[in-house]
Coordinates of C-alpha atoms and ligand atoms in Angstrom, one line a residue:
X197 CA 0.0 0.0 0.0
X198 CA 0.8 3.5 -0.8
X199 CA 2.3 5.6 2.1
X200 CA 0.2 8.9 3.2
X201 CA 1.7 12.0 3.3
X202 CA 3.1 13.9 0.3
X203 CA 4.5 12.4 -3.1
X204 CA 8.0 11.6 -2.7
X205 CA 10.5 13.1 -5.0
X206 CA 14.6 12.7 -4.7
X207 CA 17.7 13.7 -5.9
X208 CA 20.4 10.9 -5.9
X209 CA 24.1 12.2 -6.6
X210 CA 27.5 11.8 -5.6
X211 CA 28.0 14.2 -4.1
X212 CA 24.5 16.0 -3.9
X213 CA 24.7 18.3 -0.7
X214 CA 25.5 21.7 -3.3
X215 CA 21.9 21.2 -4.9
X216 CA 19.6 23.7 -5.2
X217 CA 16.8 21.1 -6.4
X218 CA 15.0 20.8 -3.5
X219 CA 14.4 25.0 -3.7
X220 CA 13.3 25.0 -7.1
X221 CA 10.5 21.7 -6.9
X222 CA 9.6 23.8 -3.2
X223 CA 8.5 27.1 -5.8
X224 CA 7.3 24.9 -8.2
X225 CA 4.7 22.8 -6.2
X226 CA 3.9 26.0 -4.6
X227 CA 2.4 27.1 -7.6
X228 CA 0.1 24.0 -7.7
X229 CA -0.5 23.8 -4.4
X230 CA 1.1 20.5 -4.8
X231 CA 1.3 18.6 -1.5
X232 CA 5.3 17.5 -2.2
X233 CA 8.9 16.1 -0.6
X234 CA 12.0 16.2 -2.7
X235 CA 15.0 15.3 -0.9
X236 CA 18.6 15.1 -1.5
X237 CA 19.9 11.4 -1.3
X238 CA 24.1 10.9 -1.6
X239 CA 24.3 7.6 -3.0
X240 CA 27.7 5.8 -4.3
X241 CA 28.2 4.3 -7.5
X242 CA 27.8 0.8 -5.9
X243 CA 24.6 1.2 -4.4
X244 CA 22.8 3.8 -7.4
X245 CA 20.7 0.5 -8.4
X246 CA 19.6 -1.0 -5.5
X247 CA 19.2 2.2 -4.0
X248 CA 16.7 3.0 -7.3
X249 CA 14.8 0.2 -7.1
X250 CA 14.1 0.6 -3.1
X251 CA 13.0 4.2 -3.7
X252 CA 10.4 2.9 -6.2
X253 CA 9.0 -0.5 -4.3
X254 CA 8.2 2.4 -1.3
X255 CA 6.1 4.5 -3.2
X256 CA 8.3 7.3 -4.6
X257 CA 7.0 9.2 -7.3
X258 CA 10.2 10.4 -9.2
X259 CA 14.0 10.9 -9.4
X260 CA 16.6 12.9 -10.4
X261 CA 19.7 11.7 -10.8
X262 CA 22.8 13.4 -11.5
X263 CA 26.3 12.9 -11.3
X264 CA 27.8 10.3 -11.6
X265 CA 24.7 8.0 -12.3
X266 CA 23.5 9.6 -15.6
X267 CA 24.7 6.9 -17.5
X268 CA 24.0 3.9 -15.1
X269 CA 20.2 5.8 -14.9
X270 CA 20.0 4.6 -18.6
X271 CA 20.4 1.2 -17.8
X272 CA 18.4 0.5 -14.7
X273 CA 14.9 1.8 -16.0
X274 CA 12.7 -0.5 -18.3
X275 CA 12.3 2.1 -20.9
X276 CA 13.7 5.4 -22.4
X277 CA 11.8 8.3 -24.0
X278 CA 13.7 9.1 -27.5
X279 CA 15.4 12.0 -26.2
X280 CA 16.9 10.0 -23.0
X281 CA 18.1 7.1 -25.9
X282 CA 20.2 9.5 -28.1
X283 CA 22.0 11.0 -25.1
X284 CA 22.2 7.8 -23.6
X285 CA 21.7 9.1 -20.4
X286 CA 18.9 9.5 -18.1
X287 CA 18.5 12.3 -15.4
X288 CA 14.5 11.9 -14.4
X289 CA 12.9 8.9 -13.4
X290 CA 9.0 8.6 -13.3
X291 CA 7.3 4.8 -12.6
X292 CA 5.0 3.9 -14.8
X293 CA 2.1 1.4 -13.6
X294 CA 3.5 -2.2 -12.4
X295 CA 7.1 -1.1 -11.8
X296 CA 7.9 0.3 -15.2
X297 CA 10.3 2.8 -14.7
X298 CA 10.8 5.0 -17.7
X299 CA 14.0 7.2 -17.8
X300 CA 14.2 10.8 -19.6
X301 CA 17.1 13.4 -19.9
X302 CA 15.5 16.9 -19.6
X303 CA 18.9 18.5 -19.5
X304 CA 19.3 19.2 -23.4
X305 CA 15.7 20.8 -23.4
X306 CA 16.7 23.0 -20.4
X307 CA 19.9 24.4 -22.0
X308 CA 17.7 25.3 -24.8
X309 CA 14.9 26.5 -23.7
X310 CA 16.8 28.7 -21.5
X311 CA 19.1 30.0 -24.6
X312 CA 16.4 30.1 -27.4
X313 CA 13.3 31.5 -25.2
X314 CA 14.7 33.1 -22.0
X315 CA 18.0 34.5 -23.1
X316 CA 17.1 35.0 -27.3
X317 CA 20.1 33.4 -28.4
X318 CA 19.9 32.6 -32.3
X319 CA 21.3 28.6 -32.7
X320 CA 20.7 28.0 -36.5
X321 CA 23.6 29.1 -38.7
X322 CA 25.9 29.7 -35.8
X323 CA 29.1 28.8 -34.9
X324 CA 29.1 27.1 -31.3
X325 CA 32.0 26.0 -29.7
X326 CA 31.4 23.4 -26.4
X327 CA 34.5 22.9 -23.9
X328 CA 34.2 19.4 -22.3
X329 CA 33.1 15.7 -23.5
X330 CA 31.5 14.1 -20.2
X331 CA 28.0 13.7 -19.0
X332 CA 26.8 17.0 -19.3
X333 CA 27.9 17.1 -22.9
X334 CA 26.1 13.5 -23.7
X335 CA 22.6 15.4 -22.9
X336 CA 22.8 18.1 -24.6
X337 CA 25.0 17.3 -28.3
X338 CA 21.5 16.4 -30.2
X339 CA 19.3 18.7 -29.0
X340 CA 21.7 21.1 -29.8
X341 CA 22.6 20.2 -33.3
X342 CA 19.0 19.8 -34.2
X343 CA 18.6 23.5 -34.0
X344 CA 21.6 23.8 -36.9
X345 CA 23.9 25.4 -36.0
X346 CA 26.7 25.5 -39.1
X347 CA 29.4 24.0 -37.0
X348 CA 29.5 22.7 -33.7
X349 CA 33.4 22.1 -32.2
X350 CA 33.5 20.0 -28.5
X351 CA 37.2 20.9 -27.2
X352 CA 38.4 18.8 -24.6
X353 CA 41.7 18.0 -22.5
X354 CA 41.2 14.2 -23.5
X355 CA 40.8 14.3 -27.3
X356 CA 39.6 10.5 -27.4
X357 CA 36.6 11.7 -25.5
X358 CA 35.8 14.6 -28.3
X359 CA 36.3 11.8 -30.8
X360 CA 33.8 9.2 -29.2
X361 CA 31.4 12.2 -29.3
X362 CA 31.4 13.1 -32.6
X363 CA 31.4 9.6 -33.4
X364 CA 28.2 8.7 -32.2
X365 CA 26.5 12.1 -32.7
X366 CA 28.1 13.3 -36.4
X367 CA 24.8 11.7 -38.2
X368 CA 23.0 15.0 -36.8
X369 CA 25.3 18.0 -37.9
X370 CA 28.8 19.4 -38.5
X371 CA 30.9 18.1 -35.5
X372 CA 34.7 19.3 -35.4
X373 CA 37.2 19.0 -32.9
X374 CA 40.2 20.2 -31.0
X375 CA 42.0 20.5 -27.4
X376 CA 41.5 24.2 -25.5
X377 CA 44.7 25.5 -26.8
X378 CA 43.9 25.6 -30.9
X379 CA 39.9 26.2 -30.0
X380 CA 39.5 28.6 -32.8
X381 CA 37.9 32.0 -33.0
X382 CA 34.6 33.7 -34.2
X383 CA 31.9 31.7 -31.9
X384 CA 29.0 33.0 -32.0
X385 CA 27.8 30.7 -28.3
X386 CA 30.8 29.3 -26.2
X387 CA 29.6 26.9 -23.9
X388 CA 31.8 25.6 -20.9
X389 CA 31.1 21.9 -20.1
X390 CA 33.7 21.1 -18.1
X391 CA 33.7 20.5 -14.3
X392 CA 37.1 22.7 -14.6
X393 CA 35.1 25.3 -12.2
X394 CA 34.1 23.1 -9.7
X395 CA 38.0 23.2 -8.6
X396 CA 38.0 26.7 -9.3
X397 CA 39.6 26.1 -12.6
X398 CA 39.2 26.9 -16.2
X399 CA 40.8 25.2 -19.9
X400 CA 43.3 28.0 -21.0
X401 CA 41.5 28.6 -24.3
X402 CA 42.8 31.2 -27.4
X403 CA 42.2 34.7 -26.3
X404 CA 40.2 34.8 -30.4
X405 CA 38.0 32.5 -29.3
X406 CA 35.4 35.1 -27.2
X407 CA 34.6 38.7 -29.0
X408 CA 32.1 41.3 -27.7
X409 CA 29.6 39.5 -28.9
X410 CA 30.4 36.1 -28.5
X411 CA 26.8 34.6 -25.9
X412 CA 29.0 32.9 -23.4
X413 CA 27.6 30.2 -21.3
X414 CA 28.8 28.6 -18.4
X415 CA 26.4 25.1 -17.2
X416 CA 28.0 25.8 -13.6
X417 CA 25.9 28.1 -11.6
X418 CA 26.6 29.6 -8.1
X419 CA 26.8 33.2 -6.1
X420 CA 30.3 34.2 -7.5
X421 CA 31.0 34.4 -10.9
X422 CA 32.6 31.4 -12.3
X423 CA 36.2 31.1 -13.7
X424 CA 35.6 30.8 -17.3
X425 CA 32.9 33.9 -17.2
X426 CA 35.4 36.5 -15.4
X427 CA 38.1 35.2 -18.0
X428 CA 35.6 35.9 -20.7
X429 CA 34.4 38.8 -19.4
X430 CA 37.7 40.6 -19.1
X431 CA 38.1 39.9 -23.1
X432 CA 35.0 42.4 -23.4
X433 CA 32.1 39.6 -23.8
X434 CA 29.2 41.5 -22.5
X435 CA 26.8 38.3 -22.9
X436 CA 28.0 35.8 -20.1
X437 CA 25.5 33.5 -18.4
X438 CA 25.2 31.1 -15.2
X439 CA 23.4 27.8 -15.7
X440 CA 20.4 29.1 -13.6
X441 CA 18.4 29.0 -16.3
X442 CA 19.4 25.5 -17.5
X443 CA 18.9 24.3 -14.1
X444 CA 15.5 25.4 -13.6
X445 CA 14.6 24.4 -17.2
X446 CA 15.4 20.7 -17.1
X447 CA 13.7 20.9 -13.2
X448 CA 10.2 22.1 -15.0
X449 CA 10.8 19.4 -17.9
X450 CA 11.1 16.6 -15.0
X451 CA 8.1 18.3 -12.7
X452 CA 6.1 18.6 -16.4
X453 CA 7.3 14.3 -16.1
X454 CA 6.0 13.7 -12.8
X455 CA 2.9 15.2 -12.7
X456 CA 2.0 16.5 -16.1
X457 CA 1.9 19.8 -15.8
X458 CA 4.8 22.6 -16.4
X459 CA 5.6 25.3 -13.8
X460 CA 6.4 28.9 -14.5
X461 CA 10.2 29.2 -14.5
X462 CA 11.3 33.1 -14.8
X463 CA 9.8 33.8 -11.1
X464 CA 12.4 30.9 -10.4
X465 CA 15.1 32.0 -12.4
X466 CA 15.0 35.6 -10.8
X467 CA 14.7 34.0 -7.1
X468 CA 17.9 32.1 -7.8
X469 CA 20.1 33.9 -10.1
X470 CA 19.0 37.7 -9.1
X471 CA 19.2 37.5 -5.3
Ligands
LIG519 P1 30.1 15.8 -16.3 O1 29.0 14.9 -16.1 O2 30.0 17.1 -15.4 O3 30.4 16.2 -17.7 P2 32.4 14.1 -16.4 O4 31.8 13.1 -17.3 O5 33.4 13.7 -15.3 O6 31.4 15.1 -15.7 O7 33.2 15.1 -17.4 C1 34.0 16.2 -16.9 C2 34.5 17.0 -18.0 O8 35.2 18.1 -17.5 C3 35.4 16.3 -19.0 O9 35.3 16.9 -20.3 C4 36.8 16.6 -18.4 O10 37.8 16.5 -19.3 P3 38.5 15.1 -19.6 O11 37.6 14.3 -20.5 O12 39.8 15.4 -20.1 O13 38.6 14.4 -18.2 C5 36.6 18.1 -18.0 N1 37.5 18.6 -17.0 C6 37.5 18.3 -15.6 N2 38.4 19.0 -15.0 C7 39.0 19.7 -15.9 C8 40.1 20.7 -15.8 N3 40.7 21.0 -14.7 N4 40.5 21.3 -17.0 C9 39.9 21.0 -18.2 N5 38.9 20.1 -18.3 C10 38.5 19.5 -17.2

């Protein structure tokens, strides 16, 4: 039998105890009047699919999973939606009836709904350069090249990685590649992928490769500005973006998931990135 009490919701990362998830569901449910718990659940590679399946057998609702259990996501749940497939990774979970878990990856529609609608970046016929080749990448490569863009370069530190990449997503658009060092110039969007900031760091990229106008975009979000936006931003780009946006994006993809309907996102964007 079902539990009483509110629908259960979770986070499960390694580590998770940064995450602003639990703030952002909070707003949205409010906005429903949705009677909800999300909570924040650290759980190690070695126990991600038990710790799943538990979670479900007790009545919770839906997941999020993020790193480093994208990938592992896709292969615990019974089925994937397309998008989820072509990424092959999986950062929402919702159970179907009889234990059918189904896994999706909002993250690719977050980055571009947040570009496209909130931010009015134009993608086709530009000229994007992505630093990075891990997870974060994997989500968002497709939806990305399906708005077609003339050329899209991943630069990473391990070139192998780039190549996998644009291996298994060149059938969608004009992938190139490169390290940091000869990343080009004339980007129209420059996209830092790379968990560089976490540590505070950043890839030493070409001075050419941000101009005044050059949208610069940085998936790691937080109260101080991050590495690679005050580098960028000391070049003269006048366009540089936090991941807010993403973040609360791919949240109202995986609430829209759950419970089928979509919150308002801007009141959340301002409550996170504007205070
Ligand atoms: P995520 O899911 O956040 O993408 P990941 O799969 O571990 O995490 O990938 C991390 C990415 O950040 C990789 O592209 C990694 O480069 P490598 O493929 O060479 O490992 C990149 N990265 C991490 N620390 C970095 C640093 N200090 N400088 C440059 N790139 C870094």
């Amino acid at each position: 039998m079902p539990r009483g009490g509110p629908d259960r919701y979770a986070l499960f990362g390694h580590p998770v105890s940064h995450s602003w998830s639990p703030f952002i569901h909070g707003l949205f449910a409010r906005q429903f009047g949705h009677d909800i718990e999300y909570k924040l659940v650290d759980v190690e590679r070695a126990d991600f699919r038990r710790a799943v399946i538990d979670f479900f057998v007790d009545h919770g609702k839906g997941l999020n999973v993020t790193l480093p259990h994208k990938q592992a996501a896709a292969e615990v749940v019974n089925e994937l939606t397309p998008r989820a497939a072509r990424a092959g990774a999986v950062n929402t979970i919702v159970a179907r009836d009889a234990m059918q878990l189904l896994g999706d990856n909002t993250d690719g529609a977050g980055l571009i709904t947040d570009l496209v609608d909130n931010l009015g970046v134009s993608l086709e016929g530009s000229r994007i350069l992505v630093l990075g080749a891990g997870g974060a990448v994997r989500g968002v490569l497709a939806p990305l090249l399906r708005c077609r863009p003339e050329e899209l370069r991943i630069a990473n530190r391990t070139r192998e990685r780039a190549e996998g990449l644009a291996q298994e997503f060149g059938d969608l658009g004009n992938i190139t590649i490169s390290g940091f060092a000869d990343a080009g110039g004339g980007w129209n969007l420059v996209i830092n992928a790379t968990s560089a900031s976490l540590s505070g760091q950043m890839p030493v990229l070409p001075v050419a490769a941000v101009a005044p106008g050059t949208v610069c975009y940085d998936m790691a979000y937080g109260r101080a500005e991050t590495p690679f936006l005050a580098w960028a931003s000391r070049l003269g780009a006048t366009r540089c973006h936090k991941g807010w946006g993403m973040l609360v994006e791919q949240a109202a993809e995986a609430y829209l998931l759950w419970r089928g309907v979509r919150p308002e996102t801007r009141s959340v964007i301002e409550a996170l990135a504007g205070g």
